[in-house]
Coordinates of C-alpha atoms and ligand atoms in Angstrom, one line a residue:
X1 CA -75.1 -91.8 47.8
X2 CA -76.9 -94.9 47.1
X3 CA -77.9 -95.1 50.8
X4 CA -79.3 -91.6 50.8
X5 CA -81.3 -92.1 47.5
X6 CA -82.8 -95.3 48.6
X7 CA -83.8 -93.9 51.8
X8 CA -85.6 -91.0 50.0
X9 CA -87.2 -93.6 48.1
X10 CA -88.2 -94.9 51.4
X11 CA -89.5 -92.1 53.0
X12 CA -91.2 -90.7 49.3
X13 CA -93.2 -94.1 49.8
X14 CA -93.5 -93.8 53.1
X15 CA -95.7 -90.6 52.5
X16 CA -97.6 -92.1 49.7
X17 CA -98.7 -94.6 51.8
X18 CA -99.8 -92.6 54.7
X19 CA -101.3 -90.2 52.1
X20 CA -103.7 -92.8 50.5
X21 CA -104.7 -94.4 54.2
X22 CA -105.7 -90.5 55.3
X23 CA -107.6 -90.5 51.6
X24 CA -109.3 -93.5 52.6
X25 CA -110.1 -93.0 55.9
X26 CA -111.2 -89.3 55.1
X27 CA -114.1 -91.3 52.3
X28 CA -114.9 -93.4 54.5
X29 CA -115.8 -90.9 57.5
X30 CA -117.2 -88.7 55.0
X31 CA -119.6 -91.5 53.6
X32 CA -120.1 -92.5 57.0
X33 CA -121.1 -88.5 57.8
X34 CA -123.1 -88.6 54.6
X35 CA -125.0 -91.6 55.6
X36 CA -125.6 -89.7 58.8
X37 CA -126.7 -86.7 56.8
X38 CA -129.4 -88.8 54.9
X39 CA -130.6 -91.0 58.3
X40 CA -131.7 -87.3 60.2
X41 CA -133.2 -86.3 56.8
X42 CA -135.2 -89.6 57.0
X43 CA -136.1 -89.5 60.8
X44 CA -137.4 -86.2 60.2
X45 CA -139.2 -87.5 57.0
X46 CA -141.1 -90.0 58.9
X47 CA -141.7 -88.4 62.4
X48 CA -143.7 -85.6 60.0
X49 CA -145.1 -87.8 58.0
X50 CA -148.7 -86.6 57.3
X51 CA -150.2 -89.8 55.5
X52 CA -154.1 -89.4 54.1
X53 CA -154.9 -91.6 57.2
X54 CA -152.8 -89.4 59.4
X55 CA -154.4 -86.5 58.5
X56 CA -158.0 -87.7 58.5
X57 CA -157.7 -88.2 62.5
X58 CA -156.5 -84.6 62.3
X59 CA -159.6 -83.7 59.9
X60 CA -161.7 -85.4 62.9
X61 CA -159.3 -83.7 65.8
X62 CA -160.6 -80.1 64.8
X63 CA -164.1 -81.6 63.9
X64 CA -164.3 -82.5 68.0
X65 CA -162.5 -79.6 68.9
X66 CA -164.8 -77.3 67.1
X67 CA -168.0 -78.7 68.9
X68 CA -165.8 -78.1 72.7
X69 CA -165.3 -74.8 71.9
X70 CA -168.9 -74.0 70.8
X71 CA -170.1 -75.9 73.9
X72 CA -168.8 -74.1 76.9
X73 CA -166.0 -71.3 77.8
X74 CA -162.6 -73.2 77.8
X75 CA -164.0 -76.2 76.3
X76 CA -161.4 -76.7 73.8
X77 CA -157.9 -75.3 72.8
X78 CA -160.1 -73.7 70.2
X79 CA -161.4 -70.5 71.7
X80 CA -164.4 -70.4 69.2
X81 CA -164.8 -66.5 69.8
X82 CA -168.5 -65.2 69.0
X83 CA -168.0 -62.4 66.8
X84 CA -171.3 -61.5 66.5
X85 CA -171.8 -60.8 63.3
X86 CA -175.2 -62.3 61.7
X87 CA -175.4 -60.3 58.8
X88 CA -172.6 -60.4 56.0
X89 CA -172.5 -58.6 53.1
X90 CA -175.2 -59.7 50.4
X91 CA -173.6 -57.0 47.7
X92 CA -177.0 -55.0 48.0
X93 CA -175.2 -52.6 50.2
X94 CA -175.1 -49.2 49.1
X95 CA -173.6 -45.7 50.6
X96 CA -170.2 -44.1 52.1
X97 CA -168.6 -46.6 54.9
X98 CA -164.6 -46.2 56.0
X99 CA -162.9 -48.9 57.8
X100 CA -159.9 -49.0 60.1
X101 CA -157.5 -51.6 60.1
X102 CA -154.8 -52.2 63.3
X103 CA -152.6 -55.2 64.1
X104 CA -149.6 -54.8 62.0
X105 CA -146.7 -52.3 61.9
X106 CA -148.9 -50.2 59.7
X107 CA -152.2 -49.2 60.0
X108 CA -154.5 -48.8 56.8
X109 CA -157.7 -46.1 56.2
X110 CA -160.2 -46.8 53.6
X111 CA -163.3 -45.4 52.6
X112 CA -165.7 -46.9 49.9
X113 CA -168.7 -45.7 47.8
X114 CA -171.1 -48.8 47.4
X115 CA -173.5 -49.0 44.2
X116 CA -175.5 -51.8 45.5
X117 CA -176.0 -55.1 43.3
X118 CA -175.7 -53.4 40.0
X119 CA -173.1 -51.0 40.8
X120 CA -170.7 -52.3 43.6
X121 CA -167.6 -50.7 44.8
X122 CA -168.0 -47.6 42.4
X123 CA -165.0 -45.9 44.6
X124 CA -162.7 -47.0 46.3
X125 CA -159.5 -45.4 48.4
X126 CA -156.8 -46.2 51.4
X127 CA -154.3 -44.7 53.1
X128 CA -151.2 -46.8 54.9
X129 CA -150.3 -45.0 57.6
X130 CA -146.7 -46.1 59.7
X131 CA -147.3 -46.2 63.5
X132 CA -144.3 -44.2 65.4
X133 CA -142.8 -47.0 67.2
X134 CA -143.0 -44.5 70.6
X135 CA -146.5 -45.5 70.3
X136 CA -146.2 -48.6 70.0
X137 CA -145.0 -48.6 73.9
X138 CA -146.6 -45.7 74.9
X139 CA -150.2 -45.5 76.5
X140 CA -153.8 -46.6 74.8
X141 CA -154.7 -43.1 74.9
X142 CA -151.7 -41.8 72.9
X143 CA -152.1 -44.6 70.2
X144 CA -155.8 -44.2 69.8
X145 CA -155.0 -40.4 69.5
X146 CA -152.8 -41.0 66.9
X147 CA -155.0 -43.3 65.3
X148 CA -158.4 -41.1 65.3
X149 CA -156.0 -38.2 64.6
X150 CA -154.6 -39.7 61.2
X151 CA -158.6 -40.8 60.4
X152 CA -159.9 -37.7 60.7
X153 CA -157.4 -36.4 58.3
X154 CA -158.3 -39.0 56.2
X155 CA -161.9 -38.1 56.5
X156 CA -161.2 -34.2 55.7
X157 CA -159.8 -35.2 52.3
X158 CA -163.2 -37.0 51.3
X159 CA -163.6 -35.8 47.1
X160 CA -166.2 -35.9 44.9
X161 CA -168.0 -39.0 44.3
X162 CA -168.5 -39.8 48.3
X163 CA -171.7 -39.3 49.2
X164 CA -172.4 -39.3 53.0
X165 CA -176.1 -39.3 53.9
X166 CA -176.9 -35.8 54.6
X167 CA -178.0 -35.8 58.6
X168 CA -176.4 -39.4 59.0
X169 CA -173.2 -40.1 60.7
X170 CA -170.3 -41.7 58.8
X171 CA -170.0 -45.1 60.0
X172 CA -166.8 -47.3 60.5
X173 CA -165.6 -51.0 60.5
X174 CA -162.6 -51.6 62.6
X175 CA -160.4 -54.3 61.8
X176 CA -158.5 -54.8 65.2
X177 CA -156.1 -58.1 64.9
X178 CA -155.5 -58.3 68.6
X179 CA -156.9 -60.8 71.1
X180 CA -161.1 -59.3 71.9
X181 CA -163.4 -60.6 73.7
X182 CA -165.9 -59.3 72.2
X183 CA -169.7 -58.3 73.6
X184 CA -171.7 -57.5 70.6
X185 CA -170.9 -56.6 67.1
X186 CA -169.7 -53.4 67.7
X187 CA -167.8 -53.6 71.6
X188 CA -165.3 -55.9 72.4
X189 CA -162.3 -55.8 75.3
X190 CA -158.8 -56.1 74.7
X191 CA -157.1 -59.8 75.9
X192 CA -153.5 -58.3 75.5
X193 CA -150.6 -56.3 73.3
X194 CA -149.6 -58.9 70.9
X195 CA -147.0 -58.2 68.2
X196 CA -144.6 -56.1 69.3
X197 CA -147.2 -53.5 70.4
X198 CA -146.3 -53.0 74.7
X199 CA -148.6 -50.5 75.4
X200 CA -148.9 -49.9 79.1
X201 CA -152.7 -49.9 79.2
X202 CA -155.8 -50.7 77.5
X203 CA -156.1 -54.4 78.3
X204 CA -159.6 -54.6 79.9
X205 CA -160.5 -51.9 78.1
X206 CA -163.3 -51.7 75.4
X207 CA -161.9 -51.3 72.2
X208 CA -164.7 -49.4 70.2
X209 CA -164.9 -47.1 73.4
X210 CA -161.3 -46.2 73.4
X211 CA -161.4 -45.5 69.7
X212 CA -164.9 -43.2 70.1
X213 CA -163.2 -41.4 73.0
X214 CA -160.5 -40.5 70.5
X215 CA -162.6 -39.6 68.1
X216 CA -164.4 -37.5 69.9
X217 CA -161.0 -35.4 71.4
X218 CA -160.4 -34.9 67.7
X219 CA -164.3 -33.6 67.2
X220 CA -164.8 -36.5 64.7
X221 CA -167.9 -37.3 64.0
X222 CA -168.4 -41.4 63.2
X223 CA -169.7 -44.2 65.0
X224 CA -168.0 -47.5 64.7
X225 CA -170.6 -50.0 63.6
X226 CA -168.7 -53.1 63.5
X227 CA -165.3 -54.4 65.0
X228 CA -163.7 -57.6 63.8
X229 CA -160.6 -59.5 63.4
X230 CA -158.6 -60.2 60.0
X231 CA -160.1 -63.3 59.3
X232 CA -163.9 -62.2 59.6
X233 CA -162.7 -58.9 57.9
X234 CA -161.4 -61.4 54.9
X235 CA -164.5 -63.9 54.8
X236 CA -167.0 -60.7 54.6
X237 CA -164.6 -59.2 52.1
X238 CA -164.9 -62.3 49.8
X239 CA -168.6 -62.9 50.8
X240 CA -169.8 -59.4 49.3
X241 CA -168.5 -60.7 45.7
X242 CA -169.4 -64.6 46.3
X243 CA -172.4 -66.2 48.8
X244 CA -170.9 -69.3 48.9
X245 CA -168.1 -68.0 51.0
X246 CA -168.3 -69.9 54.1
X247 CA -164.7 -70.5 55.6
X248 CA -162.0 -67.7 55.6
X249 CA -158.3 -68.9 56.5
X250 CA -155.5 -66.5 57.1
X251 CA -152.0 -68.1 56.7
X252 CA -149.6 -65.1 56.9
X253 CA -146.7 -64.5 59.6
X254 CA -149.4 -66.3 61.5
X255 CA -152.9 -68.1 61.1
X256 CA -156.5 -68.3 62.2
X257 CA -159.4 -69.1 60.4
X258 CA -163.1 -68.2 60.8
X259 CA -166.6 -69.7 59.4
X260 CA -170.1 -69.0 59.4
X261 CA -172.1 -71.8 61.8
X262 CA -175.9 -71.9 62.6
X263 CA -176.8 -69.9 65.5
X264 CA -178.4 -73.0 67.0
X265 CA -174.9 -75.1 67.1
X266 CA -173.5 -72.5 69.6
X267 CA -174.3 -73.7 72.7
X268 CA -172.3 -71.1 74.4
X269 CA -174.2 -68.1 72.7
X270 CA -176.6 -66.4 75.5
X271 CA -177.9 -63.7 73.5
X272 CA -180.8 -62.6 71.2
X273 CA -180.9 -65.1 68.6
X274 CA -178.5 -64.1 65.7
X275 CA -180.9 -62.2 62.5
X276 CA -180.2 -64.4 60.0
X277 CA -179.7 -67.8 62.2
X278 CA -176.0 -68.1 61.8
X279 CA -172.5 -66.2 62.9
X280 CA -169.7 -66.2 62.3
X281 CA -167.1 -68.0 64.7
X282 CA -163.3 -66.8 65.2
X283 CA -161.9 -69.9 65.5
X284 CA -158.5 -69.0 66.7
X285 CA -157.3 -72.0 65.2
X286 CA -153.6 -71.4 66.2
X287 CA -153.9 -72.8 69.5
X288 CA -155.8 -75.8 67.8
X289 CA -154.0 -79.1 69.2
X290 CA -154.3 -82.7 68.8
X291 CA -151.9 -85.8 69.6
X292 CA -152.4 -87.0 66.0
X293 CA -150.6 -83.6 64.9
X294 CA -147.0 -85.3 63.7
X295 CA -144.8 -83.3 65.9
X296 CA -141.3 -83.4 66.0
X297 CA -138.4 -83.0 68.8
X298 CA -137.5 -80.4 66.4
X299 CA -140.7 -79.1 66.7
X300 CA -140.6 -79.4 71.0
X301 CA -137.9 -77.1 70.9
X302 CA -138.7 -74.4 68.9
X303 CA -141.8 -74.4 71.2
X304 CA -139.9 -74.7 74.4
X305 CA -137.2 -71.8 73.2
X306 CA -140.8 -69.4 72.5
X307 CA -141.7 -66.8 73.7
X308 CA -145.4 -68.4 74.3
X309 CA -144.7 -71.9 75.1
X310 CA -147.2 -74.3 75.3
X311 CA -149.5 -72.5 73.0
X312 CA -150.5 -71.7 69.3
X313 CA -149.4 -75.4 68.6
X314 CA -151.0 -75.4 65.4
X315 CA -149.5 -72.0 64.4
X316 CA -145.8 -73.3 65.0
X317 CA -146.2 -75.8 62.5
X318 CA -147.7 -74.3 59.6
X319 CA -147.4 -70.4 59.8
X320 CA -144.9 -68.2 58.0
X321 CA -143.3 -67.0 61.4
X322 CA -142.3 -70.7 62.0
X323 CA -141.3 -72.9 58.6
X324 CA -138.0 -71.5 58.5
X325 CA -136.7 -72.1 62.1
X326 CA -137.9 -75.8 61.4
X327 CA -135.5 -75.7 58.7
X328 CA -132.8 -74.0 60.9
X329 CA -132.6 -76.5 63.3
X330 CA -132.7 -79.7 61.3
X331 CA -129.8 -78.1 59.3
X332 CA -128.1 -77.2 62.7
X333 CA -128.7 -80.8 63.7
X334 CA -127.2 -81.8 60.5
X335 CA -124.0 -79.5 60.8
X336 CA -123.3 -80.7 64.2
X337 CA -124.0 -84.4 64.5
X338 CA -122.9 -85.4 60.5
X339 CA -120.6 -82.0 59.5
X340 CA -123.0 -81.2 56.4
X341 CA -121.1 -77.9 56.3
X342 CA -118.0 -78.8 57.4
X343 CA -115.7 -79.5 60.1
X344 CA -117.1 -76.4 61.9
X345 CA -120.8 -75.5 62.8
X346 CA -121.6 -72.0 60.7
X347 CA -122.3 -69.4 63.6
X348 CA -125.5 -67.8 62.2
X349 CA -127.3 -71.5 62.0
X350 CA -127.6 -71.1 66.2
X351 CA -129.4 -67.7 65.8
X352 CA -133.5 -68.3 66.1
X353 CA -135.4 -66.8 63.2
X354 CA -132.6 -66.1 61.2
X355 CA -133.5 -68.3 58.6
X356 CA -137.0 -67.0 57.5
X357 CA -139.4 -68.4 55.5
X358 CA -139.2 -66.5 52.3
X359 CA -135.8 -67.8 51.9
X360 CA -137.4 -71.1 52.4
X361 CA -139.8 -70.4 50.1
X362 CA -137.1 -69.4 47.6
X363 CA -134.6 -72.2 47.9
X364 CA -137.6 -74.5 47.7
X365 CA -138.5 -73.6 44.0
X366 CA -135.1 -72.9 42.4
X367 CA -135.6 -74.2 39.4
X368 CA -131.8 -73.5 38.4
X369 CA -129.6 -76.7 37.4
X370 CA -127.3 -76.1 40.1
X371 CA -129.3 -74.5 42.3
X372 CA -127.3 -71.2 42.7
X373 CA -130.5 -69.7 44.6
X374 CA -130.0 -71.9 47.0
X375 CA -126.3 -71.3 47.0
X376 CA -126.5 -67.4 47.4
X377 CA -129.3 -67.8 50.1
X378 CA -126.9 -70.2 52.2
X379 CA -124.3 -67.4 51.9
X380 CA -126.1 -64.1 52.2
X381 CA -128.1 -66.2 55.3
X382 CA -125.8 -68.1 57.1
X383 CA -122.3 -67.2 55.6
X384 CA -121.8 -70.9 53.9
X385 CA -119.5 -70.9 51.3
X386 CA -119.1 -73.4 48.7
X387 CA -121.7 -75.7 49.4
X388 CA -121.9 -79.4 46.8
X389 CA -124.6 -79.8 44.8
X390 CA -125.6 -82.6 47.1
X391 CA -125.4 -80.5 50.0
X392 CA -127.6 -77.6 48.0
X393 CA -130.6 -80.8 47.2
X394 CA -130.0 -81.9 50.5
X395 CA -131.9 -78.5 52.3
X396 CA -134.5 -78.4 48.8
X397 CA -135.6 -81.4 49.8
X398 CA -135.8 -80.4 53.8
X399 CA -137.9 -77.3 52.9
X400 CA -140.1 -79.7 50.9
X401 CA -140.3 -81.8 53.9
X402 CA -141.0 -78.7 56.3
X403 CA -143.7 -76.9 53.6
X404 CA -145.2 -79.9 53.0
X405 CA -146.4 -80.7 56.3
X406 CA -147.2 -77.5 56.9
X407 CA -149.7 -77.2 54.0
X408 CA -150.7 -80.9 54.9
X409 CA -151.9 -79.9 57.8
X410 CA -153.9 -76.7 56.9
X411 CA -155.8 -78.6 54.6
X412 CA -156.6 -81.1 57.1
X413 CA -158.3 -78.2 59.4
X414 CA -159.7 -76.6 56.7
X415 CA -161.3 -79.8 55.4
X416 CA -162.1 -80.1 60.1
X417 CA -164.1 -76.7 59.3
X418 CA -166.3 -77.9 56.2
X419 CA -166.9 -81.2 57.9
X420 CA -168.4 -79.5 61.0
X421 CA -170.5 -77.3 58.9
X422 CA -171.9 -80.7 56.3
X423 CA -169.7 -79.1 53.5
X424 CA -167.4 -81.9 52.9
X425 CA -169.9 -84.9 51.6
X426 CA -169.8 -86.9 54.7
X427 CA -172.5 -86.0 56.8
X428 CA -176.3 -84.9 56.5
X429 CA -176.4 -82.3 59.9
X430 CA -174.9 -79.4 60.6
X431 CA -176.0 -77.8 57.5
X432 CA -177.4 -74.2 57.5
X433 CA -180.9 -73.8 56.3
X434 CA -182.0 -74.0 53.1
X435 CA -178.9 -75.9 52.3
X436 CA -179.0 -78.9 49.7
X437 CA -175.9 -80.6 51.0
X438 CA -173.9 -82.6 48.3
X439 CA -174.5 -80.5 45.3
X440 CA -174.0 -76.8 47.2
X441 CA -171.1 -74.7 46.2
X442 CA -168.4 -73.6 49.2
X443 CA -165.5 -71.2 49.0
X444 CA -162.7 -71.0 51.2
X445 CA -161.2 -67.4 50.8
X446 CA -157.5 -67.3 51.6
X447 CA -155.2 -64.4 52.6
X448 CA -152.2 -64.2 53.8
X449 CA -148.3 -63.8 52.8
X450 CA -147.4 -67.7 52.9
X451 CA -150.3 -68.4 51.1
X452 CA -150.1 -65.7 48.2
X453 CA -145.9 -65.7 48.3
X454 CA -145.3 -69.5 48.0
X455 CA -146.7 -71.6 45.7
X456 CA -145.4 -74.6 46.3
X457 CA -147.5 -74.5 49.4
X458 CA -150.1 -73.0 47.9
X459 CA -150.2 -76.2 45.5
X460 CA -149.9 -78.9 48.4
X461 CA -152.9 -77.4 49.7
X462 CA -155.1 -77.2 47.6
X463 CA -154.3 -80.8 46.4
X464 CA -154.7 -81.9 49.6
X465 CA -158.0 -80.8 50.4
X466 CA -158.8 -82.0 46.8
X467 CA -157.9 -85.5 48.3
X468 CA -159.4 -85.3 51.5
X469 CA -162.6 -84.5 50.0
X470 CA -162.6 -87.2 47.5
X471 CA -163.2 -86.3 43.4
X472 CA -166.8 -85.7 43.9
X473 CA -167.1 -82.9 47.0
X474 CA -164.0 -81.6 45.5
X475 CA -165.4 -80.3 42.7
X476 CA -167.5 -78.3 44.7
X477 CA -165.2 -76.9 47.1
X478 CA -162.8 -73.8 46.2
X479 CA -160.4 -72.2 48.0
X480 CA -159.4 -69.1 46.6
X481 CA -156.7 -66.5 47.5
X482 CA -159.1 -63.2 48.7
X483 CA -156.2 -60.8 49.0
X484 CA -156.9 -57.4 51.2
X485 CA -160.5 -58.3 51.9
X486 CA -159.5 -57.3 55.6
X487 CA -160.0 -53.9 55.0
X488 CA -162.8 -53.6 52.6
X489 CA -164.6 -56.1 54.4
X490 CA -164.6 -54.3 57.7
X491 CA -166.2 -51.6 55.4
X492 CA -168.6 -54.0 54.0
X493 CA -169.4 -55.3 57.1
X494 CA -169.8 -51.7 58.8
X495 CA -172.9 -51.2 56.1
X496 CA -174.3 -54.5 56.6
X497 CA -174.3 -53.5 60.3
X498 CA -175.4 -49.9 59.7
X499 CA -177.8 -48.7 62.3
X500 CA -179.6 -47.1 59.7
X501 CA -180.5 -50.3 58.1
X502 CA -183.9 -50.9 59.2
X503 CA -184.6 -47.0 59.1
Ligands
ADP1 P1 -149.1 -60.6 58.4 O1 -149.4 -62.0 58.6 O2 -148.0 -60.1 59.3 O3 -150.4 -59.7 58.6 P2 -148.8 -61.0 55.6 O4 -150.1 -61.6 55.4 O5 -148.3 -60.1 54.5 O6 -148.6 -60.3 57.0 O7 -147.8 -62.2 55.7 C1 -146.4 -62.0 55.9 C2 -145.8 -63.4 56.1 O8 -145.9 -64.1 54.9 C3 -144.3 -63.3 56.4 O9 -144.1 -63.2 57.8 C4 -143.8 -64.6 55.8 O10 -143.8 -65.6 56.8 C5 -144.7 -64.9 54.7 N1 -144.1 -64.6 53.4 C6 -143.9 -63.4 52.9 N2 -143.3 -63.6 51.7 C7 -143.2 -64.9 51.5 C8 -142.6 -65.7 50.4 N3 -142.1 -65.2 49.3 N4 -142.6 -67.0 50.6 C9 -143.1 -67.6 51.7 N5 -143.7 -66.9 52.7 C10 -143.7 -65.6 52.6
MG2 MG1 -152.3 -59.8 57.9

């Protein structure tokens, strides 16, 4: 009996023992895991670093950039696209004008009664119209039928209070956010199908000619007087209310930015010279690369696992398509190298793009004490359960990282753009005529979903830029959301480019 207990004793102790070893050992892997956790948060933290000096080389990066690309075809990553339009809106404008707007999954109509300077937009209405996704890989004739089909309805049910010019055609800005080349204000040719669109045709072709071909097959009567991009669309619509518009940056699902430069600073520019001595330049900024930009092996991958690699460097670090697949992987990283989930790797953190930016944007600013946004998001998302509150600060403060940078770096190219164009206190050239340098007024108008959605990036921006410029050219530099100027403005800019203007 005694024998038996004893040895029960024994064994009970036995198990105790071995029990507070695997307790031990189990802290001690886990703090070692944890450490882990924290050192790829902090190589990550400095690799994207973007300190003021940092991002002044950047600032300088696009400064150089900007005069390649002005100089000669394929001088730079920057394309610097002429988009020929010398004449934005002054708010003087008066008279009917519709504008078109392609490059998303929707296409938008609008048609606008001007008042001129006293009365402005007296009437204003659009249409969003979905695109039948047969269309979208069917052939340019089909979608520009579509697309001059739906207009001309739009045009039929024109009410009271629109005034066309009796014996004057209606006139039209297109807002086409696809790669042009264009040739004038109102022709361009199509690069390529971007975004989703695989249309079997129409590259090569002129844009504005496919469209009036339509039109005319639907025995619609308008010319198209101006065809521009988002960006242009957005500075023209924030110009019309505000001269000292000079920069417009989109930062959406992607980004690009545009400004208005002297006509004399495009070396590349063979034609008449511009009416009012400047144009406006389509940066394409999205390709925009320098060596200073702080770039990750997080950041190599999700460019060598693209569908474009090699280019739009600048996009994959700052747009809305991107932020959250930074995320991802660090998180994956995490998961694998230092278990931050657990002993196994959730499957959904290997799928691209699953984690999207909105849900960055929203674990980011959980204001909640135990951050149960970020908590449902890492469930609905990726399927992890019962995350630690350590573990939920843990990705807060990796989508700080991530937004940060991103916004950073925006700043640092739009304060590139005002530097080219004398706006930003340091130099006396480049300015535009009649321009009185330091004490001058300039607006950035902004659009775009990352920009209106998130405003913790919103905030690192502008601050940013605030600090670049210094206290003094800060307070003369805005940069203001200008939300849906795309469409009005290609409108606006379809009067300003009216060929009855000088009639
Ligand atoms: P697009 O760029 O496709 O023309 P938008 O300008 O509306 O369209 O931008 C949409 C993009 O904005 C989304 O792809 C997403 O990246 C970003 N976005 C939308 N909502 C949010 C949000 N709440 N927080 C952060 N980013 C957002
Ligand atoms: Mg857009």
């Amino acid at each position: 009996m005694t024998r038996i207990v004893v040895g029960i004793a024994v064994a009970s102790a036995a198990v105790a023992c071995a029990a507070a070893a695997y307790v031990v050992s189990r802290r001690i892997r886990s703090r070692k895991h944890w450490n882990r956790t924290l050192g790829i948060l902090q190589e990550f933290q400095s690799e994207s670093a973007t300190s003021l000096f940092r991002l002044r080389q950047v600032v300088d990066a696009m400064t150089v950039e900007m005069h390649a690309g002005l100089a000669s075809e394929g001088g730079s990553k920057l394309k610097m696209l002429l988009s020929y339009v010398d004449n934005l809106p002054t708010g003087d404008e008066e008279g009917l004008y519709y504008a078109l707007d392609l490059g998303g999954t929707n296409f938008r109509v609008l048609r606008v009664q001007l008042g001129g300077r006293e009365g402005r937009v007296l009437r204003q209405e659009y249409e969003e119209v979905p695109i039948p996704s047969q269309l979208m890989v069917g052939s340019n004739e089909d979608l520009f039928d579509y697309i001059a089909l739906e207009l001309s309805r739009f045009v039929e049910s024109e009410g009271d209070g629109y005034h066309p010019k009796s014996g004057q055609e209606r006139e039209l800005g297109f807002t086409f956010s696809f790669p042009v080349k264009q040739t004038s204000v109102d022709s361009g040719y199509l690069i390529k199908w971007t975004k989703g669109f695989a249309i079997s045709d129409g590259v090569g072709k002129d844009v504005v000619q496919s469209l009036h071909d339509a039109m005319k097959r639907q025995g619609l009567d308008m010319r198209v007087a101006a065809l521009v991009n988002d960006t242009v669309g957005t500075l023209a619509g924030a110009r019309y209310w505000n001269e000292d518009v000079m920069v417009a940056v989109i930062l959406g699902t992607g980004t690009n930015a545009c400004y208005v430069e002297r006509a004399e600073a495009i070396t590349k520019y063979q034609g008449e010279s511009p009416k009012s001595g400047s144009m406006v330049i389509n940066m394409e900024w999205g390709n925009f690369w320098s060596s200073h930009l702080p770039k990750t092996t997080y950041d190599e991958d999700l460019d060598g696992e693209s569908l474009n690699p090699g280019e739009q460097g600048f996009e994959k670090m700052i747009s809305g398509m991107y932020l959250g697949d930074i995320v991802r992987r660090v998180l994956l990283r995490m998961a694998q190298e230092s278990f931050l989930f657990g002993g196994e790797v959730p499957t959904n953190l290997y799928k691209p793009f699953v984690l999207r930016t909105p849900d960055i944007s929203t674990m980011h600013q959980d204001e909640t004490a135990d951050l149960r946004e970020v908590a449902r998001i890492l469930k609905s998302v990726l399927g992890i359960v019962n995350t630690p509150l350590k573990v939920r600060k843990i990705v807060v403060e990796l989508c700080d990282l991530v937004a940060e940078r991103g916004a950073r770096l925006a700043s640092a190219g739009i304060v590139g753009i005002l530097k080219k164009i004398g706006r930003d206190g340091s130099t006396t050239g480049g300015r535009l005529k009649g321009d009185q340098g330091k004490g001058r007024r300039t607006m950035v108008a902004m659009d775009g979903g990352l920009y209106e959605h998130y405003p913790k990036f919103r905030k690192y921006l502008q601050e940013t830029v605030a600090n670049l410029l210094g206290e003094e050219m800060a307070a003369n530099v805005t940069v203001e959301l200008s939300k849906d100027g795309s469409g009005i403005g290609a409108a606006l800019l379809a009067a300003s480019h009216s060929q009855y203007l000088n009639a």
